[in-house]
Coordinates of N, CA and C in Angstrom, one line a residue:
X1 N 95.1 95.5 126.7 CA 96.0 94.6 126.0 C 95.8 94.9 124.5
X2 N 96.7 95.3 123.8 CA 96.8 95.0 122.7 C 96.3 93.8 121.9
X3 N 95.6 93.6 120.4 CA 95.3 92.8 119.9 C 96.8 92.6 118.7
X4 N 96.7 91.3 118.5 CA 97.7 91.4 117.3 C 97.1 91.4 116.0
X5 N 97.6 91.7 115.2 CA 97.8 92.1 113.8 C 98.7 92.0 112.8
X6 N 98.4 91.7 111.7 CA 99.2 91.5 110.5 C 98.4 92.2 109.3
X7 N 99.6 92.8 108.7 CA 99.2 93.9 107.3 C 99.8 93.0 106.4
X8 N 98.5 93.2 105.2 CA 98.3 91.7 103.9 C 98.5 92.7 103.0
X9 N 99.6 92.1 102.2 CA 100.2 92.8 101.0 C 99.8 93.9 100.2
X10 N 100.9 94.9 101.1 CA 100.2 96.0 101.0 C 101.5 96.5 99.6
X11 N 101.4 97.8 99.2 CA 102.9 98.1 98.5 C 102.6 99.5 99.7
X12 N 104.1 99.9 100.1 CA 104.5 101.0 100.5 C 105.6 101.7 99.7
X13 N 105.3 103.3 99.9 CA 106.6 103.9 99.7 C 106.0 104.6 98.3
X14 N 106.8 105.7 98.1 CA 107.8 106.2 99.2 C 107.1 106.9 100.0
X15 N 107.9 107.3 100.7 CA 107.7 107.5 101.8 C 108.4 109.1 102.3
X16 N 107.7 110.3 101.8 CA 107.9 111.4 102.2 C 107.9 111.8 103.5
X17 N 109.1 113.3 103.6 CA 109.4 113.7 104.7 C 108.1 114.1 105.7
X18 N 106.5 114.2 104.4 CA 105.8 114.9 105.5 C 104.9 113.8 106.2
X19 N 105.6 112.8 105.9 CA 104.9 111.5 106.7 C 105.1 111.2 108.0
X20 N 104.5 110.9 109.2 CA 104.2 110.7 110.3 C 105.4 109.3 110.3
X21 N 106.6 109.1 110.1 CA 107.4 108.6 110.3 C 107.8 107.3 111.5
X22 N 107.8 108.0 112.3 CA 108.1 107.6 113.2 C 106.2 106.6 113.8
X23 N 106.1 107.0 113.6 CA 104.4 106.4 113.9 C 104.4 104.9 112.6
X24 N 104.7 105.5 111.8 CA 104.5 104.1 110.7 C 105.5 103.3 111.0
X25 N 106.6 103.3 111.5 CA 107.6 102.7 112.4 C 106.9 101.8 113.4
X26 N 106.4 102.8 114.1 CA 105.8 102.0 115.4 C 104.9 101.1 114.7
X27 N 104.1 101.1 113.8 CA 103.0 100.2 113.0 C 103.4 99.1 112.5
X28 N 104.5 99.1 111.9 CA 105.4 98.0 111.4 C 105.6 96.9 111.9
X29 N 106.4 97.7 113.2 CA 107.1 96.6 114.4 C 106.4 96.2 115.0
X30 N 105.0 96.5 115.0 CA 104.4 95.8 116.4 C 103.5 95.0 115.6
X31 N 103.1 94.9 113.8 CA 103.0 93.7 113.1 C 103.6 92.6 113.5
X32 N 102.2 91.6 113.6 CA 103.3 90.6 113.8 C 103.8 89.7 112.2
X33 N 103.6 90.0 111.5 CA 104.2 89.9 109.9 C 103.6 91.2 108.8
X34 N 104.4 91.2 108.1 CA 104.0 92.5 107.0 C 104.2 91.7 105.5
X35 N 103.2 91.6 105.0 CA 103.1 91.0 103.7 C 103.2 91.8 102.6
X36 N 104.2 92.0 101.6 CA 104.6 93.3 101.1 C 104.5 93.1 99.6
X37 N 104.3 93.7 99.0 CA 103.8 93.4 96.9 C 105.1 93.1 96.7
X38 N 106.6 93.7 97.0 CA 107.4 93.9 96.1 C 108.8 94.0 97.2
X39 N 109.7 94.3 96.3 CA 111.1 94.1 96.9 C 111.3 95.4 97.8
X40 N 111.0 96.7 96.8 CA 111.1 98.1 96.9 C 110.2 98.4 98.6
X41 N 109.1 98.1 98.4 CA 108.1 97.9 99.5 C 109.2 97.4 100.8
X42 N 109.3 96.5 101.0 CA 110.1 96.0 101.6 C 111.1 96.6 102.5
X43 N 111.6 97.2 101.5 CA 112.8 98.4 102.0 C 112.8 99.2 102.3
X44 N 111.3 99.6 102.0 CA 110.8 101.5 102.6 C 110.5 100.8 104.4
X45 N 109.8 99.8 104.5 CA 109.7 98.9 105.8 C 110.8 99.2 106.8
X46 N 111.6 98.0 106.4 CA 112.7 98.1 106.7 C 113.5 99.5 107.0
X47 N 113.5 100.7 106.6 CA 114.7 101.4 106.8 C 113.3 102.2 108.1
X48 N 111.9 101.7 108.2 CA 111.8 102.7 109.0 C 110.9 101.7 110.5
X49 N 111.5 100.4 110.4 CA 111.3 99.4 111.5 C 112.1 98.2 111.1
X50 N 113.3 98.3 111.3 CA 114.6 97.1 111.2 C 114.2 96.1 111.7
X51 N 113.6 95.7 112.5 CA 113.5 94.2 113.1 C 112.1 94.0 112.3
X52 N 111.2 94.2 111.8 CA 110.0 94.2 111.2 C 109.8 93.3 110.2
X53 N 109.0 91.9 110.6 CA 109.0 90.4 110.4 C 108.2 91.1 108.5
X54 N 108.9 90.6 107.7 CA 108.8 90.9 106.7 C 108.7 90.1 105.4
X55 N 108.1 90.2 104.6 CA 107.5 88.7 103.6 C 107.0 89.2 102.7
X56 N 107.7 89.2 101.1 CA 107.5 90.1 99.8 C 106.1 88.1 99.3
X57 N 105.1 88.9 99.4 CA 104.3 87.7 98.8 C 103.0 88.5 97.6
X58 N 103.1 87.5 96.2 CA 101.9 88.1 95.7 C 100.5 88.5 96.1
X59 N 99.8 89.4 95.8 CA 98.8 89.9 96.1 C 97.6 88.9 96.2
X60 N 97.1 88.6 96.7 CA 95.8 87.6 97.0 C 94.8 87.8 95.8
X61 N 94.9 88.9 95.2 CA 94.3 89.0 93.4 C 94.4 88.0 92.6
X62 N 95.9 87.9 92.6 CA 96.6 87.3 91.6 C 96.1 85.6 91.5
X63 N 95.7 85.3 92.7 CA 95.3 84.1 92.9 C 93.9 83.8 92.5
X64 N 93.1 84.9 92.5 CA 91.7 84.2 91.6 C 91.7 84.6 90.3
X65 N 93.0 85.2 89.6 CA 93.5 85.7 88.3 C 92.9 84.0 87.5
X66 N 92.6 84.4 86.2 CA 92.3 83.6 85.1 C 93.3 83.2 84.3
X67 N 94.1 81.9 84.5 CA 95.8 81.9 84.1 C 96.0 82.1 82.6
X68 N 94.7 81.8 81.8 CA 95.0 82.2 80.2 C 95.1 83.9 80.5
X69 N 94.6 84.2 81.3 CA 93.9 85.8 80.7 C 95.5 86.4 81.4
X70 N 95.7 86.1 82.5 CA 97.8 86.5 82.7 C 98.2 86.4 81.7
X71 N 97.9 85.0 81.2 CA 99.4 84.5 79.8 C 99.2 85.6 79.2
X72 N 97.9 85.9 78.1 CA 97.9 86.6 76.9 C 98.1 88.2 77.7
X73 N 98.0 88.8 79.0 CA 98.9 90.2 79.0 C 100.3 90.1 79.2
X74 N 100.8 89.2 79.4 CA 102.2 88.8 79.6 C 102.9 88.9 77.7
X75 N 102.1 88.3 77.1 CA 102.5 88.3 75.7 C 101.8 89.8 74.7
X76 N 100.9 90.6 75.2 CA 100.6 91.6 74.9 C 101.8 92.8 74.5
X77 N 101.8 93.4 73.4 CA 102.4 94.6 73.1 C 101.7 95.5 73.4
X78 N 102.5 96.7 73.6 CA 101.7 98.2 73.4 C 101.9 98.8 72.1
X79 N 100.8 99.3 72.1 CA 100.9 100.2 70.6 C 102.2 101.5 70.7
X80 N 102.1 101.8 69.4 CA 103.6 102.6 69.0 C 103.3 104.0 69.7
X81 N 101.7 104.3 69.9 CA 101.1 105.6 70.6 C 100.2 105.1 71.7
X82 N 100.9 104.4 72.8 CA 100.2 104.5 73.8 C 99.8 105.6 74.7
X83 N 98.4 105.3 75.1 CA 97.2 105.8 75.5 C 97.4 105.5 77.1
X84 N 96.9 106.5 77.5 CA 96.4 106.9 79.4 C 95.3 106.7 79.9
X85 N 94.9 106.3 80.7 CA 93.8 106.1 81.1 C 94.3 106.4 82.6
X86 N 93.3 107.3 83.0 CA 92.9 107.5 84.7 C 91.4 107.6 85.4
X87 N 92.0 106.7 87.0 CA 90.9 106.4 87.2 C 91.1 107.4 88.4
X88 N 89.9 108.0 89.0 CA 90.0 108.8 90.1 C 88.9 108.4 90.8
X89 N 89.6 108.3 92.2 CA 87.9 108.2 93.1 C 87.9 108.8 94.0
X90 N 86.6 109.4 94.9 CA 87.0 109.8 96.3 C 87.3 109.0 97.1
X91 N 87.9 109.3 98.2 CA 88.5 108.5 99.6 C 88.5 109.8 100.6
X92 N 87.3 109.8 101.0 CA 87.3 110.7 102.0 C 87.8 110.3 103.9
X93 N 89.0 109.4 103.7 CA 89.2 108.6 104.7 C 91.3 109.4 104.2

């Protein structure tokens, strides 16, 4: 027997042709809800498991976020020469 499952806000997409398609389909549908970061997310879902119980909710981050420390990046400018920063890690998974 199957156990059930639910995927916690995840962002998908996109979602290239060399992707196992049809298998992340199956993954979807047999969630029993998909908790998705964003609208876009949502849609990549949807076009590849239609009936797939679906729910754009913020990230469980956001909730032990520091509400001054949101405000002041919300009110933050970027400089006239913004800067890059990358982070790289292994994931040998």
């Amino acid at each position: 027997m199957e156990q059930p499952y639910a995927l916690y806000t995840q962002s998908v997409g996109p979602i290239g042709d060399d992707m196992p398609r049809r298998r992340l389909g199956t993954i979807f549908a047999k969630a029993r809800t998909v908790l998705l970061r964003g609208e876009p997310s949502r849609q990549e879902v949807l076009a590849l498991a239609p009936g797939a119980e679906t729910h754009v909710r913020a990230d469980a981050a956001f909730a032990l976020a520091d509400q001054e420390v949101l405000a002041a990046a919300r009110e933050r400018t970027w400089p006239a020469r913004p800067q890059v920063a990358i982070s790289v890690r292994d994931w040998p998974h």
